[in-house]
Each structure stands twice: as C-alpha cells, then as structure tokens.
mmCIF file of C-alpha atoms in Angstrom:
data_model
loop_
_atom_site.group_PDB
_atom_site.id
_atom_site.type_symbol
_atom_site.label_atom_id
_atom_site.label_comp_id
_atom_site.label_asym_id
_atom_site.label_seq_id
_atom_site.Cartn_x
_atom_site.Cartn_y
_atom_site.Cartn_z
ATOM 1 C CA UNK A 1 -16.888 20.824 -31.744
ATOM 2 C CA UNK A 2 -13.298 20.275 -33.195
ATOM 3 C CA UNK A 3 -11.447 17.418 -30.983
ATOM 4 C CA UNK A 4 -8.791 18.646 -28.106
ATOM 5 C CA UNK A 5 -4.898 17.557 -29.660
ATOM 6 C CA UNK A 6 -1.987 17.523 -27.212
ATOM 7 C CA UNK A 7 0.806 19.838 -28.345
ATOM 8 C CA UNK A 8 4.460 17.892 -28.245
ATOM 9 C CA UNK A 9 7.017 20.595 -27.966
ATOM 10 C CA UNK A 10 10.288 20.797 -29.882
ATOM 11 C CA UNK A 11 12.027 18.945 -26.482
ATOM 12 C CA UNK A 12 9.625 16.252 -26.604
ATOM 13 C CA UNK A 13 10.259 15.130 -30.144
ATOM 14 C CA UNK A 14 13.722 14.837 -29.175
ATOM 15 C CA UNK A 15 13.105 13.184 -26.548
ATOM 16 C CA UNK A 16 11.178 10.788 -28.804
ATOM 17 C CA UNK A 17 13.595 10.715 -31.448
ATOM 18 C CA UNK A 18 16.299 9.294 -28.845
ATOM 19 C CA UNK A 19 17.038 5.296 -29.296
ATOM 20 C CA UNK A 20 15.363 3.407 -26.381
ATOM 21 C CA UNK A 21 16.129 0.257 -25.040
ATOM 22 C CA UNK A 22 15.140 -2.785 -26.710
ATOM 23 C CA UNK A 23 12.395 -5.424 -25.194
ATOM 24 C CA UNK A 24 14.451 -7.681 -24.911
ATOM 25 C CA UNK A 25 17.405 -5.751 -23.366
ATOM 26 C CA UNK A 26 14.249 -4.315 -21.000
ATOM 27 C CA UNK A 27 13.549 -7.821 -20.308
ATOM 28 C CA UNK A 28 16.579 -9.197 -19.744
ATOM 29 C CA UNK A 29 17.491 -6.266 -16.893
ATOM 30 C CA UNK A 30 14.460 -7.249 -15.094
ATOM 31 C CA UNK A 31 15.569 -11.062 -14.608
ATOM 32 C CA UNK A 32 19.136 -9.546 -14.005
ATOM 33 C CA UNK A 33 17.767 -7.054 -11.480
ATOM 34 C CA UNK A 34 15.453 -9.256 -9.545
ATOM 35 C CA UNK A 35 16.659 -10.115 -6.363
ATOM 36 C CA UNK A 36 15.896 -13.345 -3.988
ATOM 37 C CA UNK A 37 18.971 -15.409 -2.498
ATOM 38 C CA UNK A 38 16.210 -18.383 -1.382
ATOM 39 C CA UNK A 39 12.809 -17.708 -2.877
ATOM 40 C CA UNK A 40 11.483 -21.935 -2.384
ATOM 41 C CA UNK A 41 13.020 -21.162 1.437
ATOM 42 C CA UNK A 42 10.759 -17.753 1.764
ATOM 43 C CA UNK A 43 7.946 -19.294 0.258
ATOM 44 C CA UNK A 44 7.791 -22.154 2.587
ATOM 45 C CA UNK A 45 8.946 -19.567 5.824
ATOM 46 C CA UNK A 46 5.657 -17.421 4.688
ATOM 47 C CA UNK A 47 3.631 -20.285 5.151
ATOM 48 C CA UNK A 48 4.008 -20.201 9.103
ATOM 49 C CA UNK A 49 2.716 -17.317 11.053
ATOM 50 C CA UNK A 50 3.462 -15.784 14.234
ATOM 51 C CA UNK A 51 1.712 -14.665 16.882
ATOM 52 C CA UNK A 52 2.876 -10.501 17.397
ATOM 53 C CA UNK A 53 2.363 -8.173 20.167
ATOM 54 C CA UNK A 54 1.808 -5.000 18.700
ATOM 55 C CA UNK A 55 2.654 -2.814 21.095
ATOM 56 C CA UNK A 56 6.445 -4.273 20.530
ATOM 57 C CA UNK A 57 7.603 -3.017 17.322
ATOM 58 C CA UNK A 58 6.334 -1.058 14.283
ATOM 59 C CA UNK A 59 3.826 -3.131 12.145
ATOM 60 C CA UNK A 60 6.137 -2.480 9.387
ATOM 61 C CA UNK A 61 8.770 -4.492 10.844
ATOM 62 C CA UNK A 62 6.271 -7.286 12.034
ATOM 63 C CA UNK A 63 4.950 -7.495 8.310
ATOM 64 C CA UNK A 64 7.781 -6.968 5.926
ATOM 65 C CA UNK A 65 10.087 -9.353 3.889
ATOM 66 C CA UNK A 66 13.437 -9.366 6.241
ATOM 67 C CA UNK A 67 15.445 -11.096 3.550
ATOM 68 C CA UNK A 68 15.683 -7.873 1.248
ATOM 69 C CA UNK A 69 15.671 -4.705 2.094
ATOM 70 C CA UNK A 70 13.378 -3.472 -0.905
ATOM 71 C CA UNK A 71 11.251 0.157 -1.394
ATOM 72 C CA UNK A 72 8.488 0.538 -3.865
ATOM 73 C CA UNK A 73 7.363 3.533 -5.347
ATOM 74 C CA UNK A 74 3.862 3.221 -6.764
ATOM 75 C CA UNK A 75 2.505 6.794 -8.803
ATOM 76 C CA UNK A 76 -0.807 7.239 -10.368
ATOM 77 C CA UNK A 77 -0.481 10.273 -13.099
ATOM 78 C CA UNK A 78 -4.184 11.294 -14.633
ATOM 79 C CA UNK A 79 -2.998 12.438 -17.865
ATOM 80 C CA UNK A 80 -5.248 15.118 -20.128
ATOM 81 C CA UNK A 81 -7.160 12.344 -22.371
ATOM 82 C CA UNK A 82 -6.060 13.729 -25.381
ATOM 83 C CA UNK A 83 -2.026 13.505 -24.469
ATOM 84 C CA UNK A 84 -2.447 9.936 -23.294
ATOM 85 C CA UNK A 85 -1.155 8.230 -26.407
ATOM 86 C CA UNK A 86 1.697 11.175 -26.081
ATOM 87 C CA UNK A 87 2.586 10.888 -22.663
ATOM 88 C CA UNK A 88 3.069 6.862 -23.207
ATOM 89 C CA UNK A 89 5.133 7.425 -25.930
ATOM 90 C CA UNK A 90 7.625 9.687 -24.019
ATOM 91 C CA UNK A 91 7.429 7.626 -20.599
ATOM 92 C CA UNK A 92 8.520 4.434 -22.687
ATOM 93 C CA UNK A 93 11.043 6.516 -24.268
ATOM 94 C CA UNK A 94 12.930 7.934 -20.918
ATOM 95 C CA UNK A 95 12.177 5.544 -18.594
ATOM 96 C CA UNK A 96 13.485 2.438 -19.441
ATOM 97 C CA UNK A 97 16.822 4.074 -19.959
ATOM 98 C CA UNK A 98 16.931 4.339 -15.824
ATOM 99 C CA UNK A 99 15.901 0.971 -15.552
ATOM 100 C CA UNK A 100 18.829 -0.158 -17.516
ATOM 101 C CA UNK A 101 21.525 2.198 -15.772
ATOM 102 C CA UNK A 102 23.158 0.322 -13.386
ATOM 103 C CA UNK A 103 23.901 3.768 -11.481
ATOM 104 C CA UNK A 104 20.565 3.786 -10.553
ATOM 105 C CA UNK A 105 19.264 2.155 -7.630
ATOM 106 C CA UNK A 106 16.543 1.336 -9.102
ATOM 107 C CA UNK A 107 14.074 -0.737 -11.642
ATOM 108 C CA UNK A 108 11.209 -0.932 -13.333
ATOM 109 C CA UNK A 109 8.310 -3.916 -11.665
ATOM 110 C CA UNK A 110 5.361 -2.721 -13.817
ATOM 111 C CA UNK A 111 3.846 0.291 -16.222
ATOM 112 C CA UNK A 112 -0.030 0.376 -16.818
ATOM 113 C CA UNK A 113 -2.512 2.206 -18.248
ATOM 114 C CA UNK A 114 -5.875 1.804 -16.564
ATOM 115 C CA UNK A 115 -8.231 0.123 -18.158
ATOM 116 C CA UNK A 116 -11.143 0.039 -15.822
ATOM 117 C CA UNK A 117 -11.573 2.711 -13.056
ATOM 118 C CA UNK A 118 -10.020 6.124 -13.285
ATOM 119 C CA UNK A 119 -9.508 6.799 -17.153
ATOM 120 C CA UNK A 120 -6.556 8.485 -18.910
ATOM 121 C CA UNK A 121 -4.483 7.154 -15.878
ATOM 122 C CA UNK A 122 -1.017 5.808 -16.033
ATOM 123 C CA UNK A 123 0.191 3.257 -13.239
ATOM 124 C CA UNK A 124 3.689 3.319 -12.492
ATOM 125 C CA UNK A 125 5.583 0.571 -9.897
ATOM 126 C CA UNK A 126 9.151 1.036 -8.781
ATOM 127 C CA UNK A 127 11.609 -0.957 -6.749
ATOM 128 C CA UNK A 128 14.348 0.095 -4.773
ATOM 129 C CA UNK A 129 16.870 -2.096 -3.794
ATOM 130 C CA UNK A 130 18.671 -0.733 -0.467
ATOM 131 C CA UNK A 131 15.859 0.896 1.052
ATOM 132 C CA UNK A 132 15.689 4.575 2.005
ATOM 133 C CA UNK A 133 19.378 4.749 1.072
ATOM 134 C CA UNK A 134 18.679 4.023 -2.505
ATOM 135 C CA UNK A 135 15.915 6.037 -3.085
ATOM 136 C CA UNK A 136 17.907 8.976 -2.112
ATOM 137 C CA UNK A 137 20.666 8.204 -3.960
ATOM 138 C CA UNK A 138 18.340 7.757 -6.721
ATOM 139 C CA UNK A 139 16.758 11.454 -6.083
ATOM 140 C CA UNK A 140 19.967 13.090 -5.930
ATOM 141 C CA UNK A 141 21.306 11.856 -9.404
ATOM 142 C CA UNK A 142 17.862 12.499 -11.355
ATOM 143 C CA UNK A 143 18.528 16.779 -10.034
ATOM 144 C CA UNK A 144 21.342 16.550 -12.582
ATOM 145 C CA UNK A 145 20.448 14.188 -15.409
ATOM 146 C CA UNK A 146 19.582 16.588 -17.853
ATOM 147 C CA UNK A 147 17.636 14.075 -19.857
ATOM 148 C CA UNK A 148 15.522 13.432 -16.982
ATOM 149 C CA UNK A 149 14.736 16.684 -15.922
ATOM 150 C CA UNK A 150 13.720 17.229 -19.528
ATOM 151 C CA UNK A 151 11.248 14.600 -19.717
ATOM 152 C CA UNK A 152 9.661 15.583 -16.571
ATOM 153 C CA UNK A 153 8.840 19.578 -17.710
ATOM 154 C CA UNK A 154 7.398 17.609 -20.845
ATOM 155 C CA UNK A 155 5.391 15.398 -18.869
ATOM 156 C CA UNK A 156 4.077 18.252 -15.890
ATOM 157 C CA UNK A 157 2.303 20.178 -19.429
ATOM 158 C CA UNK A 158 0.343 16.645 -20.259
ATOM 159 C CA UNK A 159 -0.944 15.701 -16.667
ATOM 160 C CA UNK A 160 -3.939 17.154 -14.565
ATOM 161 C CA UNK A 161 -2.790 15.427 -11.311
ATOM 162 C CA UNK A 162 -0.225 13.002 -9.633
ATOM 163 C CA UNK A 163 -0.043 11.401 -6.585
ATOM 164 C CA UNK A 164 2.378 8.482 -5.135
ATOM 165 C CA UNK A 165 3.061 6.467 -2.444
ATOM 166 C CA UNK A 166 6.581 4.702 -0.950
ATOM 167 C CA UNK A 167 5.632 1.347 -0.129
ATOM 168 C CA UNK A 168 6.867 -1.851 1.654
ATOM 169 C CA UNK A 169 5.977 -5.639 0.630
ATOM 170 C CA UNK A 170 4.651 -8.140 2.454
ATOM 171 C CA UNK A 171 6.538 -10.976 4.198
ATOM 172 C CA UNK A 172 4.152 -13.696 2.588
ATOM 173 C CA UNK A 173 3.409 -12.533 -0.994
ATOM 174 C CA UNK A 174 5.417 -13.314 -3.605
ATOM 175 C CA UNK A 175 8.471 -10.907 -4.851
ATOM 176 C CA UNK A 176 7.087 -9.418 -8.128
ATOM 177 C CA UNK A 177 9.437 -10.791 -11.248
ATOM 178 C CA UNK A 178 8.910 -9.793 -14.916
ATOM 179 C CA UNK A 179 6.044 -12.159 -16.248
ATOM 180 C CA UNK A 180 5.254 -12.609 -20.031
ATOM 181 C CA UNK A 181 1.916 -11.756 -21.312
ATOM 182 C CA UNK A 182 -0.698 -11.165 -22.890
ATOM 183 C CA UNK A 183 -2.067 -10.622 -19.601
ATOM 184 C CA UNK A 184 -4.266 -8.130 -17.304
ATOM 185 C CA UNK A 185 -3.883 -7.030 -14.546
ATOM 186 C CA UNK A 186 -5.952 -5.977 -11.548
ATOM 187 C CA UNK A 187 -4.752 -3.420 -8.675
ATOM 188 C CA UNK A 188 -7.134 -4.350 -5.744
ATOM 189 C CA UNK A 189 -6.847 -1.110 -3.328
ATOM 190 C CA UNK A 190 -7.868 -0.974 0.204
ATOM 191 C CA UNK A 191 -7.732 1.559 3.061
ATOM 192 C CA UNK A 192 -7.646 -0.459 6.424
ATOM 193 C CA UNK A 193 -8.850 1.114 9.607
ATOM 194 C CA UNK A 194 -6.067 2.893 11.730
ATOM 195 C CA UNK A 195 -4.478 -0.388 14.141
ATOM 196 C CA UNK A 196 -5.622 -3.347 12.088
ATOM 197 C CA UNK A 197 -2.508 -3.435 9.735
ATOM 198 C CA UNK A 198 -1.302 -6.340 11.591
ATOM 199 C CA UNK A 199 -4.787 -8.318 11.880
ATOM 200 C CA UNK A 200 -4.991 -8.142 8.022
ATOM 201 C CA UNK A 201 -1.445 -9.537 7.392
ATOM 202 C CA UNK A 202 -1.863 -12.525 10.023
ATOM 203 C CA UNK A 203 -5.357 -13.325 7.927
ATOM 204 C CA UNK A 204 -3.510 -13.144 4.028
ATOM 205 C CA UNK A 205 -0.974 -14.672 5.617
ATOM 206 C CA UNK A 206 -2.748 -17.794 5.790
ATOM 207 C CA UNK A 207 -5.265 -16.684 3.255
ATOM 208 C CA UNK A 208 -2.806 -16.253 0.313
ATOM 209 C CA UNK A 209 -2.388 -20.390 -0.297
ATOM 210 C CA UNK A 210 -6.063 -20.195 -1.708
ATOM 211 C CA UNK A 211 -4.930 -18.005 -4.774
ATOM 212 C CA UNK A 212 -1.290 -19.658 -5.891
ATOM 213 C CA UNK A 213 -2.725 -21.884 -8.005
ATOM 214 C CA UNK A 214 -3.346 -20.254 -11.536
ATOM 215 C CA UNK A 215 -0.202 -18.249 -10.285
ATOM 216 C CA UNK A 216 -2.486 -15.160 -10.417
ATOM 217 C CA UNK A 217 -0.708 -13.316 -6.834
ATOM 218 C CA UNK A 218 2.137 -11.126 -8.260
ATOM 219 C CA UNK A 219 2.569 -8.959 -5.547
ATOM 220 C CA UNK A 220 1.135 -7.244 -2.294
ATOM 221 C CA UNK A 221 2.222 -4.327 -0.311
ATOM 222 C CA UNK A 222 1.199 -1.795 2.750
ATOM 223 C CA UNK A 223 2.062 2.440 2.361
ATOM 224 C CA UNK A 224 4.712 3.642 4.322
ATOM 225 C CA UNK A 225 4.502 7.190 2.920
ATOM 226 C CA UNK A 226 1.835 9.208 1.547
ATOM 227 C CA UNK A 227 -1.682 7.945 2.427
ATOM 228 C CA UNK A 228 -1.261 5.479 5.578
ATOM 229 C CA UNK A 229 -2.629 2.366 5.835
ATOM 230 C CA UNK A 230 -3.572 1.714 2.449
ATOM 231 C CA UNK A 231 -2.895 -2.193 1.255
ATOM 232 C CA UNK A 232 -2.398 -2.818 -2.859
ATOM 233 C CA UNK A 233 -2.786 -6.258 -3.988
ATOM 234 C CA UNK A 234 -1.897 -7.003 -7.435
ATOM 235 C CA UNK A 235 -3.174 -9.800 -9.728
ATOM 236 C CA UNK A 236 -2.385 -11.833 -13.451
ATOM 237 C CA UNK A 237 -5.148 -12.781 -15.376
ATOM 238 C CA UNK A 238 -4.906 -14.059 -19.049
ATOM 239 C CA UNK A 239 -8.337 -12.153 -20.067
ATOM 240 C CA UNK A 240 -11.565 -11.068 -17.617
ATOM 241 C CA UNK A 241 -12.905 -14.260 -17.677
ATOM 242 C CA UNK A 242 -10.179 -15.957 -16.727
ATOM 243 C CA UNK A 243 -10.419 -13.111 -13.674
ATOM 244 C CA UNK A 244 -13.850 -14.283 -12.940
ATOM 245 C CA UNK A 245 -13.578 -18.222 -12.395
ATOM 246 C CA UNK A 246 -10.511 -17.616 -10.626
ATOM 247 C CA UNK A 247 -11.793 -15.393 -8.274
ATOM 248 C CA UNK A 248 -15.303 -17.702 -8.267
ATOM 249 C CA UNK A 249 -12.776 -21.236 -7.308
ATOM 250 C CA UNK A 250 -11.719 -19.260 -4.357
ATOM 251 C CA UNK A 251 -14.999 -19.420 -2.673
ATOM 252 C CA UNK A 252 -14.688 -23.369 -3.146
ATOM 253 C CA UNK A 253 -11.859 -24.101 -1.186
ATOM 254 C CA UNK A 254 -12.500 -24.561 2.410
ATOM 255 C CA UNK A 255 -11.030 -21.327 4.182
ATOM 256 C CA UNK A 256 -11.490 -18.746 1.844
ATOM 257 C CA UNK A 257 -14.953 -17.411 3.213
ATOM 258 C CA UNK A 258 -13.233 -17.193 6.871
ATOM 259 C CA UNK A 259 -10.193 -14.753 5.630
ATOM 260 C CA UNK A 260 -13.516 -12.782 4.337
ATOM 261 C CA UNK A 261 -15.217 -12.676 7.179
ATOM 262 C CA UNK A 262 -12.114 -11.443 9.201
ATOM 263 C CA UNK A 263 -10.771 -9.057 6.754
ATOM 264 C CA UNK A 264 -14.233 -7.315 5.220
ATOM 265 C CA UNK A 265 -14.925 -5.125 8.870
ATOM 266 C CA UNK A 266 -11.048 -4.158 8.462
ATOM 267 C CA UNK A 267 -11.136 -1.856 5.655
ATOM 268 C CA UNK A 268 -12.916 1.439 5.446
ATOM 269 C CA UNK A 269 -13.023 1.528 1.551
ATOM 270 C CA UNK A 270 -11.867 -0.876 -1.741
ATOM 271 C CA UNK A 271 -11.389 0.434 -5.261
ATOM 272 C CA UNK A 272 -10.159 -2.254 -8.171
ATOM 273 C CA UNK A 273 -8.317 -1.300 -11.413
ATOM 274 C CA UNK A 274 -8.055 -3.415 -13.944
ATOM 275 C CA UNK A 275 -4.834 -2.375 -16.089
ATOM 276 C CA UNK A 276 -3.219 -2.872 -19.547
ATOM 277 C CA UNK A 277 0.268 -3.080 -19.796
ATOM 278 C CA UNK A 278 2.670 -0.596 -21.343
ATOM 279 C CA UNK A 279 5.240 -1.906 -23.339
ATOM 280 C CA UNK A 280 7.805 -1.227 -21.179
ATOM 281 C CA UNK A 281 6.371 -2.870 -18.475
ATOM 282 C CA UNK A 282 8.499 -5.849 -17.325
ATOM 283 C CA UNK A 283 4.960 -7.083 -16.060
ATOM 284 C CA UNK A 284 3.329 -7.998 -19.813
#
C-alpha cells in the first residue's frame, strides 16, 4: 500500500517561500519581551504562603502572579501524520513573524512536537502581556492580516483536531524565559477535583523548593478557559535520563513524599508528554 503524502497548495509554498525571522533575531525578542521588574524579590515572596479563605475571592486571584498581569494560550493541534513535517515547516514560517511584531500583544514561550504521548501533535504556548485586553487586541488584528488568515486555511486542510486553553500562572513558579538547549521537555497534565484548586497551590507552593535545583521547573499554570481545573506543569531535562535521577533525588529530600501524599487524592486524572522542540521555540 503506497504511503499517504500531504498536498501543499500553491498558498502554502508561498507562504514557505517568505523570509522568516532569524534564530537569533527569534531569540533575541524573547529576552526583549520577557517581562519581570523584581524576579530575586518574587522568588523569595513565593517562598512564604498564606493562609486563604476560599469563600473570599476567586482562586484565580488567590493563586496568580500579582506583579504581571500575563495570559497564556496553550493549543494542542493533532496534525494528519503524513503533513507533520509540512505543517512545522509553515508554523515556523508564519509564526515567528507575530512574535517579532511589536503590534502584537503577544509572544512566543514555547513550540513542541510531542514526542511521547499523543503522536503527530504540535504543542503551542503563548503569552499575553495585558491580560484579557491583549488577547483581544491580538484577535482583532489577526481578522485582517492577510498573511495570517492565509496560513490558517493552510493549516485547517493538515489537522484532524485542535483544542486550547487560556491559562493563568502560578504565583510561586517561575516566569518561563527562553532557555538554550538541547533539551526535553515534559508537560505534566492534571485535572484536579472541582474546589481543591487552592489546596494544590498551598502544597507546590511549598513543594516547588524540592525541584529548583537542576533548574528543571520552567513553568506552571491553572485553566481559566476551556477545560476547568486542569493544572500544566512544565519541565527541562538535558536527555531522559537526566529526567529520571532528577525526578528519583526528589524522593530524597525530606518533604517531597508529604506534597505527594496531599496532592495524589486531588487530581482525578494525570497524562505526561514528553516534547521536542521546534525550532522556533524560544524554549530549545
């Protein structure tokens, strides 16, 4: 039986023939876009935490980082397996070109393909800097950049689903910044029981110390829209076995099996990705 072969249309080779960014330029607008006024003082403020009523206020205002006022966007596009190499080609093409336009709101934090878990699957994480407003202002110049909208009716004809998520960060995890590689990376997923938002933050609150050391915590946030209550942690590694005795020292520091204890009858279900970098990604 003859092998499947994604079609590119006429627009997508032009698409493709278009200059894109450098990696460096790419790399450079990262640092440039990458936002913290005190990040020693927020690190050392995330170390403390309080005591919340939650019948008070919103656990999204209990849990997230007051010093910025930042939105993610996380998607997760299955692409048809044989238009992955395609659709990569076209999304690091087009996208970057966003990143870099300092009309948009918004940047680039990380591009993956899976590499264990759901194959043919293309990881994409967005930041917003302004919030809601930004992510609207975002939305209503991409209805008449041409370019865009082009790339988009290219991409819809190589994917079988997509889904996303808008998502806040958490107070005590660290801001993702553009990190060189070679590394991994794993996307640790899990959907908390309805009410016990707030139980898991005050636990990885004091839990997160235990995994600073190799530098592995990049960054950790809670769903505000589309599936509720869902947590993403995301993790560094230089290889899997790096993965594995960093993940085994854990269980050797004093503390680490209590934020287990507390946090395992929390969460309904768990899923782990382990992803490859495009190269794109300001996350190598």
């Amino acid at each position: 039986m003859a092998p499947r072969l994604c079609i590119i249309s006429a627009s997508a080779r032009r698409l493709l023939g278009k200059p894109g960014p450098r990696a460096g330029d790419l790399a450079a607008a990262a640092a440039v876009r990458f936002y913290s006024k005190d990040s020693e003082g927020s690190w050392f403020r995330s170390l403390f935490v309080h005591k919340v009523d939650p019948r008070k206020d919103a656990h999204s205002t209990l849990l997230s980082k007051k010093e910025t006022s930042n939105l993610y966007k996380i998607q997760f596009h299955n692409v048809k397996p044989e238009c992955l190499d395609a659709y990569n080609s076209l999304t690091e093409a087009v996208l970057p070109k966003l990143h870099l336009d300092e009309d948009y709101p918004c940047s680039l934090v990380g591009n993956w393909n899976t590499w264990y878990g759901e194959q043919d699957q293309a990881v994409h994480l967005w930041r917003f800097s302004g919030g809601y407003p930004a992510l609207m202002d975002c939305m209503n110049k991409l209805k008449t950049n041409k370019e865009y909208l082009e790339f988009r009716k290219e991409r819809s004809k190589m994917l079988l689903s997509r889904r996303n998520q808008l998502l806040l960060e958490f107070s005590f995890w660290n801001e993702p910044q553009p990190r060189a590689g070679p590394n991994i990376y794993e996307l640790r997923t899990y959907k908390l029981k309805p009410g016990t938002m707030i139980e898991w933050g005050n636990n990885w609150a004091r839990a997160i110390k235990y995994r600073q050391e190799n530098q592995e915590a990049v960054g950790g946030f809670f769903s505000q829209i589309g599936e509720l209550y869902v947590v993403h942690h995301l993790w560094a590694y230089k290889d899997l076995q790096s993965r594995e005795e960093t993940r085994n020292a854990a269980w050797r520091k004093r503390g680490w099996d209590e934020n287990v204890y507390y946090t395992v009858p929390l969460v309904r279900h768990m899923e782990s990705r382990i992803m490859i970098p495009l190269k794109i990604s300001p996350l190598q």
